[in-house]
GROMACS .gro file of C-alpha atoms in nm:
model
  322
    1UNK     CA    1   0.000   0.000   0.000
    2UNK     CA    2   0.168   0.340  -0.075
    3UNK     CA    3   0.251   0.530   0.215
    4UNK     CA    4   0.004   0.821   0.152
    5UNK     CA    5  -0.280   0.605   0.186
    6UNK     CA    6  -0.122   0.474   0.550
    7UNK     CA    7  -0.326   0.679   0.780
    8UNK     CA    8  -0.150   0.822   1.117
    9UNK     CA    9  -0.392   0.587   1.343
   10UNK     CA   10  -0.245   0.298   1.170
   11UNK     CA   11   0.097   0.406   1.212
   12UNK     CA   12   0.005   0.508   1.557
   13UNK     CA   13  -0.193   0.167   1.663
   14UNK     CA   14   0.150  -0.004   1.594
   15UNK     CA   15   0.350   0.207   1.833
   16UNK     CA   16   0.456   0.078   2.214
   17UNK     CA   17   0.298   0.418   2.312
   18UNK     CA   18   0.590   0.445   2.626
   19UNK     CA   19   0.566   0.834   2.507
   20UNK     CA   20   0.972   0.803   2.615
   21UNK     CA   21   1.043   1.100   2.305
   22UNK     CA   22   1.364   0.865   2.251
   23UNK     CA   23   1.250   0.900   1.804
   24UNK     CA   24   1.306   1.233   1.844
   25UNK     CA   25   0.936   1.297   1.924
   26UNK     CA   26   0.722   1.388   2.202
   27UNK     CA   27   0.518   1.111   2.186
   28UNK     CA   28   0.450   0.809   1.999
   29UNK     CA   29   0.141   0.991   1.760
   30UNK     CA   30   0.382   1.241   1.630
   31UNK     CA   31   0.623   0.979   1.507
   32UNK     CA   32   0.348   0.855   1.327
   33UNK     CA   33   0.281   1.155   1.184
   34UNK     CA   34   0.674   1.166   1.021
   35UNK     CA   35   0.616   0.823   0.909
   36UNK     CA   36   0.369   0.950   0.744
   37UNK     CA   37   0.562   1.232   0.648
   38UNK     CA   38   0.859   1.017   0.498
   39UNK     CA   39   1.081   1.002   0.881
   40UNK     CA   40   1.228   0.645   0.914
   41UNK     CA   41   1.099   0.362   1.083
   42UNK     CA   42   1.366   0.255   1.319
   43UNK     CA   43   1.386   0.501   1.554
   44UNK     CA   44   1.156   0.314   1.838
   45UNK     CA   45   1.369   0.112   2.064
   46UNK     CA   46   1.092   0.021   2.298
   47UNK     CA   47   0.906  -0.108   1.993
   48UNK     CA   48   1.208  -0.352   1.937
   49UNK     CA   49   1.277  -0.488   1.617
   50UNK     CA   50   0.872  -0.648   1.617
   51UNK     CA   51   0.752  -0.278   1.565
   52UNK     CA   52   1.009  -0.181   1.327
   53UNK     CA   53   0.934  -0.563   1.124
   54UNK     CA   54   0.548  -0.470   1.165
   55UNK     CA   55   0.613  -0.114   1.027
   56UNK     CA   56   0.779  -0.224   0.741
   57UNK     CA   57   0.597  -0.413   0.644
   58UNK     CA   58   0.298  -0.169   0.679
   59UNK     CA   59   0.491   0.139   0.472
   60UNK     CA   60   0.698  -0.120   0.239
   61UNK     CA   61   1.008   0.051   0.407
   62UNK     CA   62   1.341  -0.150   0.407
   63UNK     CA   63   1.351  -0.282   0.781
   64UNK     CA   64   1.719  -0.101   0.835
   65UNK     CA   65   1.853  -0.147   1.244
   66UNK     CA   66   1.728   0.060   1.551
   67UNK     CA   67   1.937   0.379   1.560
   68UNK     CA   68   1.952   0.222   1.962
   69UNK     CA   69   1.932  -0.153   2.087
   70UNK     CA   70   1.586  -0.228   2.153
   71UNK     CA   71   1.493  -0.233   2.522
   72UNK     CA   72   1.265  -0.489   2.773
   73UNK     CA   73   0.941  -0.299   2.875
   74UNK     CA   74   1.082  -0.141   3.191
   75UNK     CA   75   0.910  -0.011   3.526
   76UNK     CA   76   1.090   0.321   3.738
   77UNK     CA   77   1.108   0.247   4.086
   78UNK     CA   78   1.192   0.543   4.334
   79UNK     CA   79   1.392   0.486   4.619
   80UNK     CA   80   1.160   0.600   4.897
   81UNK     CA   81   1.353   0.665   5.152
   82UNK     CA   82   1.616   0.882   4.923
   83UNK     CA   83   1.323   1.080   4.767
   84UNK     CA   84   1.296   1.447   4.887
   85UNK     CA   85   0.976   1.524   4.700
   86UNK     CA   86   1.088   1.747   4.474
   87UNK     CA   87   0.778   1.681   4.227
   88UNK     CA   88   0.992   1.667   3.904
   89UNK     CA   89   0.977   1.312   3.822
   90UNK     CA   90   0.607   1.387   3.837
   91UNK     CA   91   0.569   1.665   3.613
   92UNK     CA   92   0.806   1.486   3.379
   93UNK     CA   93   0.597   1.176   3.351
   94UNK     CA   94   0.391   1.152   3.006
   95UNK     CA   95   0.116   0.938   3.131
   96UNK     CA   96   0.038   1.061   3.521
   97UNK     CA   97   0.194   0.712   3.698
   98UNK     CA   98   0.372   0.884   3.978
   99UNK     CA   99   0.212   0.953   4.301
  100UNK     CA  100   0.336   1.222   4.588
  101UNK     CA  101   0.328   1.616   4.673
  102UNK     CA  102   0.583   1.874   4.766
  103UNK     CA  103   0.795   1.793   5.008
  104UNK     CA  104   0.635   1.427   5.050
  105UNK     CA  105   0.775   1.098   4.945
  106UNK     CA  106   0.677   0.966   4.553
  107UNK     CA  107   0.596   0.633   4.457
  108UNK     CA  108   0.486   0.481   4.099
  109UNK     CA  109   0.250   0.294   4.033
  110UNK     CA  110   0.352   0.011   3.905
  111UNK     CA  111   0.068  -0.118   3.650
  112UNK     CA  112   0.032   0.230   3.485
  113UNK     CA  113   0.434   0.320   3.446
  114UNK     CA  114   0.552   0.263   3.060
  115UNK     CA  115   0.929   0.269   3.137
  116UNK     CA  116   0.984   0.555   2.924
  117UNK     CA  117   1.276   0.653   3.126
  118UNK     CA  118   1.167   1.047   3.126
  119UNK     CA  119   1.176   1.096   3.548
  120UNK     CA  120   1.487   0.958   3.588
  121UNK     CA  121   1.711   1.259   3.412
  122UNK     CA  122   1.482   1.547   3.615
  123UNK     CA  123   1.578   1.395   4.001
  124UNK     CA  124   1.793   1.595   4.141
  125UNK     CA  125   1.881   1.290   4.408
  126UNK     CA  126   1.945   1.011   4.128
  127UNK     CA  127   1.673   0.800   4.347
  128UNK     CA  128   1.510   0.634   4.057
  129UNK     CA  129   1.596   0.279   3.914
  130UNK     CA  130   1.475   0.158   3.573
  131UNK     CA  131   1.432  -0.226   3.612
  132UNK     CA  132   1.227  -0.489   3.373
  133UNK     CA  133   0.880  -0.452   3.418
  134UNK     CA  134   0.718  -0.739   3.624
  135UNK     CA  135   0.440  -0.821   3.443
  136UNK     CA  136   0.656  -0.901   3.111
  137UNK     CA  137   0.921  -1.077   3.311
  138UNK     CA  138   0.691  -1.280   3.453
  139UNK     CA  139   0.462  -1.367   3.147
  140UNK     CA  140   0.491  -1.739   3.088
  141UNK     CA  141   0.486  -1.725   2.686
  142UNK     CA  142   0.527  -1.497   2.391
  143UNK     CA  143   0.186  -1.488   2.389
  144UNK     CA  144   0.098  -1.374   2.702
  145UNK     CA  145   0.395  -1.118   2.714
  146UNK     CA  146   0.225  -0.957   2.369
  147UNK     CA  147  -0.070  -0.956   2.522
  148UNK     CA  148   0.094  -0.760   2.813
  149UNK     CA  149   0.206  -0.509   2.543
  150UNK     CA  150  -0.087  -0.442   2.392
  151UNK     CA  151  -0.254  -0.364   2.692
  152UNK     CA  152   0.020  -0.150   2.791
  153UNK     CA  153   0.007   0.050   2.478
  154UNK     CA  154  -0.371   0.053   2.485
  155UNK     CA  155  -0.370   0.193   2.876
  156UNK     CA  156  -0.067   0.419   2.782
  157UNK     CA  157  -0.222   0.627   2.519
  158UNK     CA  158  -0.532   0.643   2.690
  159UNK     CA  159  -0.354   0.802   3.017
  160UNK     CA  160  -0.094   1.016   2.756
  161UNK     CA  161  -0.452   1.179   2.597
  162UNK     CA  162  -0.578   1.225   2.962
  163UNK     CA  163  -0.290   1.399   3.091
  164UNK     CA  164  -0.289   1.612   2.807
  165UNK     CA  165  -0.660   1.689   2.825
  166UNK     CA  166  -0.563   1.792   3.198
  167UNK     CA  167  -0.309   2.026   3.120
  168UNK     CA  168  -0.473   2.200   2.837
  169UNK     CA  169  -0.734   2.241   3.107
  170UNK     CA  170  -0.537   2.372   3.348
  171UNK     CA  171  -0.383   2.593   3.109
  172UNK     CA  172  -0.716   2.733   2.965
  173UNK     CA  173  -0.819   2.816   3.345
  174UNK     CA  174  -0.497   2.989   3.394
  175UNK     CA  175  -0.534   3.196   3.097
  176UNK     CA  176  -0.918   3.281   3.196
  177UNK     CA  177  -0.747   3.378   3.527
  178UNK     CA  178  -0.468   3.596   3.377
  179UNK     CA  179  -0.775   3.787   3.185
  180UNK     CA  180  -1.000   3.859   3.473
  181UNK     CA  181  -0.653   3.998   3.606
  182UNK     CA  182  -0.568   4.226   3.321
  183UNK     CA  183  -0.904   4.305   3.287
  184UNK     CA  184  -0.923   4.439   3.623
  185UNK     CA  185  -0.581   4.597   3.616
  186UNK     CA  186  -0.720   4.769   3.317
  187UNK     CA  187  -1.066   4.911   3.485
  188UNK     CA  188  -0.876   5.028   3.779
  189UNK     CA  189  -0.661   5.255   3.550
  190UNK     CA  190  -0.974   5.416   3.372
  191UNK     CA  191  -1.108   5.511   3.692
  192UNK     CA  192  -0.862   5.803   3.688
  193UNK     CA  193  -1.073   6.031   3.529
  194UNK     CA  194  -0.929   6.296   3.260
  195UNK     CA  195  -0.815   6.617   3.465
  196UNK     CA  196  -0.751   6.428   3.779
  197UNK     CA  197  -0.406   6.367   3.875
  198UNK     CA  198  -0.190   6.055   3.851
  199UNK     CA  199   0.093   5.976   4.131
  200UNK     CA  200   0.325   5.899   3.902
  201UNK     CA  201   0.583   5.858   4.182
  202UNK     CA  202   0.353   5.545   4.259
  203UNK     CA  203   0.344   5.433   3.927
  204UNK     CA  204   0.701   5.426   3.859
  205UNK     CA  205   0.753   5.269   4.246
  206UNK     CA  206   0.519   4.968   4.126
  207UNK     CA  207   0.717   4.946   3.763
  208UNK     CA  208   1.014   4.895   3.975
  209UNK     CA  209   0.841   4.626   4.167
  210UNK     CA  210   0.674   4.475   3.884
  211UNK     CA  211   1.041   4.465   3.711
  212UNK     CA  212   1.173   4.268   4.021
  213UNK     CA  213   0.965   4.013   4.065
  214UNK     CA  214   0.994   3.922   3.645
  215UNK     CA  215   1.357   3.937   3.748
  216UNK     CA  216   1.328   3.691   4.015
  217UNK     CA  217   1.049   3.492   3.833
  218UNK     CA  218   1.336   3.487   3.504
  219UNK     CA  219   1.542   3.311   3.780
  220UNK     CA  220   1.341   3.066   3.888
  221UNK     CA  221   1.183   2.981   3.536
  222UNK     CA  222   1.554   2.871   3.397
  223UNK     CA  223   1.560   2.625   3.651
  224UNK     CA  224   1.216   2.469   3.652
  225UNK     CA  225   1.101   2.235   3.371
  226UNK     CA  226   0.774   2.074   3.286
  227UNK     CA  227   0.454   2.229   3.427
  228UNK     CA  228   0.624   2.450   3.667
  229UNK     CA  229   0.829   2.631   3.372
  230UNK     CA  230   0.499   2.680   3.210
  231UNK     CA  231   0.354   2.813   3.520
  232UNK     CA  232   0.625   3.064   3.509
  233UNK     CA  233   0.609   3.142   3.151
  234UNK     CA  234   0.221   3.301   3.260
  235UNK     CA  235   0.301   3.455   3.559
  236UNK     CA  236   0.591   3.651   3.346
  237UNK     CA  237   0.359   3.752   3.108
  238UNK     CA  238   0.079   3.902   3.335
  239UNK     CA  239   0.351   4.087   3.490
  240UNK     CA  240   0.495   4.212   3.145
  241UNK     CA  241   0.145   4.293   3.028
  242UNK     CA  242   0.087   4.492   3.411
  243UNK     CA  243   0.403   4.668   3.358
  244UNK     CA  244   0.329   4.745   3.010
  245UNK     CA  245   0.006   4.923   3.100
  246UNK     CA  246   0.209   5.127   3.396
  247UNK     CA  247   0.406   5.268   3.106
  248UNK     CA  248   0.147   5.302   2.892
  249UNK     CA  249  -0.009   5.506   3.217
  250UNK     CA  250   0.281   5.720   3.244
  251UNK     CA  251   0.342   5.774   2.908
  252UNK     CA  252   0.001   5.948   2.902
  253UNK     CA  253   0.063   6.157   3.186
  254UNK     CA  254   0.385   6.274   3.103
  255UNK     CA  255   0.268   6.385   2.775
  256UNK     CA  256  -0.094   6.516   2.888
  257UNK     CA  257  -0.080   6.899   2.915
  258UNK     CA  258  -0.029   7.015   3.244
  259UNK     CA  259  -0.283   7.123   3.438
  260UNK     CA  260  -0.335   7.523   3.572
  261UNK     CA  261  -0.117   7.549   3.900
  262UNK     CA  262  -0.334   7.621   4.196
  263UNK     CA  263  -0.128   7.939   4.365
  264UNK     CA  264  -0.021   7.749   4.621
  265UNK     CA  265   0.203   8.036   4.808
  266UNK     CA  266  -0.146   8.213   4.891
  267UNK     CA  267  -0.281   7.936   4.979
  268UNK     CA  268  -0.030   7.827   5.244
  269UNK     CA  269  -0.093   8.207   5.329
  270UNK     CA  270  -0.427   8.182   5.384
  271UNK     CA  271  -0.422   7.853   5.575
  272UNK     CA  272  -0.107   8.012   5.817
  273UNK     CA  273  -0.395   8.279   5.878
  274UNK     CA  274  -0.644   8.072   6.018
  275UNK     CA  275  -0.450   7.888   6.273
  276UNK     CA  276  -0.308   8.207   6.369
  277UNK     CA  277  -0.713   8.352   6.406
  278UNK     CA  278  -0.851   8.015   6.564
  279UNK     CA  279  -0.538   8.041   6.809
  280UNK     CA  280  -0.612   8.325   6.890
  281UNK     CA  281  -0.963   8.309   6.930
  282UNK     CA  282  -0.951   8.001   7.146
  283UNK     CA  283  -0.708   8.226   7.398
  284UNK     CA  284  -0.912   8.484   7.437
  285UNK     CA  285  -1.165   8.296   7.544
  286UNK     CA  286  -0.982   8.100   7.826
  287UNK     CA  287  -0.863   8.389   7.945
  288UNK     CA  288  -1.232   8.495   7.970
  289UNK     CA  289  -1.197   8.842   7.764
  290UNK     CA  290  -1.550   8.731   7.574
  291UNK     CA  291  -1.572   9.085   7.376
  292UNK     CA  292  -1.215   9.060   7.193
  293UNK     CA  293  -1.302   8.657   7.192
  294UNK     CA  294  -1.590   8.772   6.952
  295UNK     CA  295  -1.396   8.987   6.743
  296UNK     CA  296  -1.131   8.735   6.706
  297UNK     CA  297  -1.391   8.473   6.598
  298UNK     CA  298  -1.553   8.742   6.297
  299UNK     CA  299  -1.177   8.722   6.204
  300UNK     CA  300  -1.208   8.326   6.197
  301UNK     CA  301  -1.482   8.348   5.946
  302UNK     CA  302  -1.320   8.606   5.740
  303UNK     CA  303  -1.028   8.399   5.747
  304UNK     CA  304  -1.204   8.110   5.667
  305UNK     CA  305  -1.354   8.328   5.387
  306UNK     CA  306  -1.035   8.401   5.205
  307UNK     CA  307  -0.844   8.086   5.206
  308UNK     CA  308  -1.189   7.966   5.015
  309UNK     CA  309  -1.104   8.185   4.772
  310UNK     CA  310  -0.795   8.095   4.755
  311UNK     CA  311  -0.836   7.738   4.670
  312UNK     CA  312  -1.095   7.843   4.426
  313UNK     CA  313  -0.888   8.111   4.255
  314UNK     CA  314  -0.713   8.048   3.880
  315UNK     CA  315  -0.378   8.103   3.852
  316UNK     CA  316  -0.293   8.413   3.652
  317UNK     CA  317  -0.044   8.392   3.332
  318UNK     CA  318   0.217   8.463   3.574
  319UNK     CA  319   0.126   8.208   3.851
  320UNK     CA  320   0.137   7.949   3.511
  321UNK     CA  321   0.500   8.071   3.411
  322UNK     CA  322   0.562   7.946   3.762
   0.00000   0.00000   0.00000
């Protein structure tokens, strides 16, 4: 059958679906999508030379040798009393067969794991062991072992889809999150009505912050991997789009015309006026000298009266030049 007729699901259904990545792929459909797309055959050790026989024969390719010795289905096996629960080997595994939390110890589970080797490069403790899977070793036949496989392969791609499912999931709610975020970022900064001044003292103090934490988030994101690089990746891009808007803020505030000066000198004047009258008002009267405390009140009001106008008053050309 010519290879353009081969559909990916058939190239696919012959795959040991470990997910391991070791054809160059990350995962066993896209493979079969460069079969498809003219990528050799024999570049799936945990297939063995069965898969790469099978495939041959499927595509009419030349059955040429693995580009690595084929392997035993394998199991990982973590060292539990060596594991500092680091969660890496769990974010690294393809099909969701590791069990644990931060700072708790991890275990596999032994019936789902497909020995694709991907936790053991990501612990930082070298705790994990690849051995031959039990339920091969122990198969009594060839039969039985196949039959092994092609559960294995069934369950594998089943969990590899679910996982995936989950993280696009997870992603999607983190980007709904990162949008209500924005969004409110963005209604808080057209409260500020036109006219009405911006700190922009506070706007550059929360740039700076903003710029620290990418900083320190940049850090931490070229030493994470897996899910926990991704979950970096977002966080650094709210905070570029939050610091974008403070510029875009302070750009328009910089640039706005100014507004009219209030003369402040007269009304510092006015205000130094008032004490003076309430002090003195407030004397008089506990010294009991009610007439002058009278007066001195009328000059309250009138003093009252004129830093009013003050604050009210436009600054003249002059004032502006100021």
């Amino acid at each position: 059958m010519p290879l353009a007729e081969i559909s990916v699901e058939r190239i696919d259904a012959e795959l040991p679906q470990t997910q391991c990545g070791k054809c160059g792929h990350p995962g066993c459909r896209p493979y079969a999508e460069a079969i498809v797309a003219g990528e050799a055959i024999n570049r799936c050790p945990p297939g063995g030379e069965a898969i790469r026989d099978r495939l041959a024969a499927l595509t009419g390719r030349p059955a040429l040798a693995l580009i690595e010795p084929a392997q035993t289905p394998l199991l990982a096996v973590i060292r539990e009393a060596e594991c500092i629960g680091c969660t890496k080997c769990i974010q690294a595994c393809p099909v969701d067969a590791i069990l644990g939390a931060a700072k708790q110890m991890h275990s596999v589970i032994e019936s789902e794991c497909t020995g694709c080797e991907l936790c053991v490069a990501p612990c930082p403790v070298d705790c994990i062991d690849l051995v031959t899977h039990p339920k091969w070793q122990s198969a009594a036949d060839t039969v039985e072992r196949q039959r092994y496989l092609d559960w294995r392969a069934a369950n594998g791609r089943r969990r590899f889809e679910a996982r995936n499912r989950r993280l696009a999931h997870k992603a999607e709610e983190k980007r709904r999150k990162r949008e209500r975020r924005l969004a409110a970022t963005r209604a808080q900064a057209e409260k500020t009505a036109p006219g009405v001044s911006v700190d922009t003292t506070a706007l550059k103090a929360q740039r700076a912050t903003l710029s620290a934490k990418a900083r320190r988030l940049q850090r931490q994101r070229d030493q994470a991997s897996g899910e926990a690089r991704a979950a970096l990746d977002q966080r650094l891009e709210t905070l570029e789009v939050q610091r974008a808007e403070i510029e875009r803020q302070l750009e328009s505030t910089l640039s706005a015309p100014a507004a009219p000066a209030v003369p402040r000198i007269a009304v510092a004047a006015a205000e130094q006026a008032l004490r003076k009258a309430r002090q003195t008002a407030a004397r008089l009267e506990r010294e009991g000298k009610h007439a002058e405390a009278e007066r001195a009140r009328e000059h309250v009001i009138e003093a009252e009266n004129h830093l009013r106008q003050a604050r009210e008053a436009k600054p003249t050309p002059h004032d502006a030049d100021h």
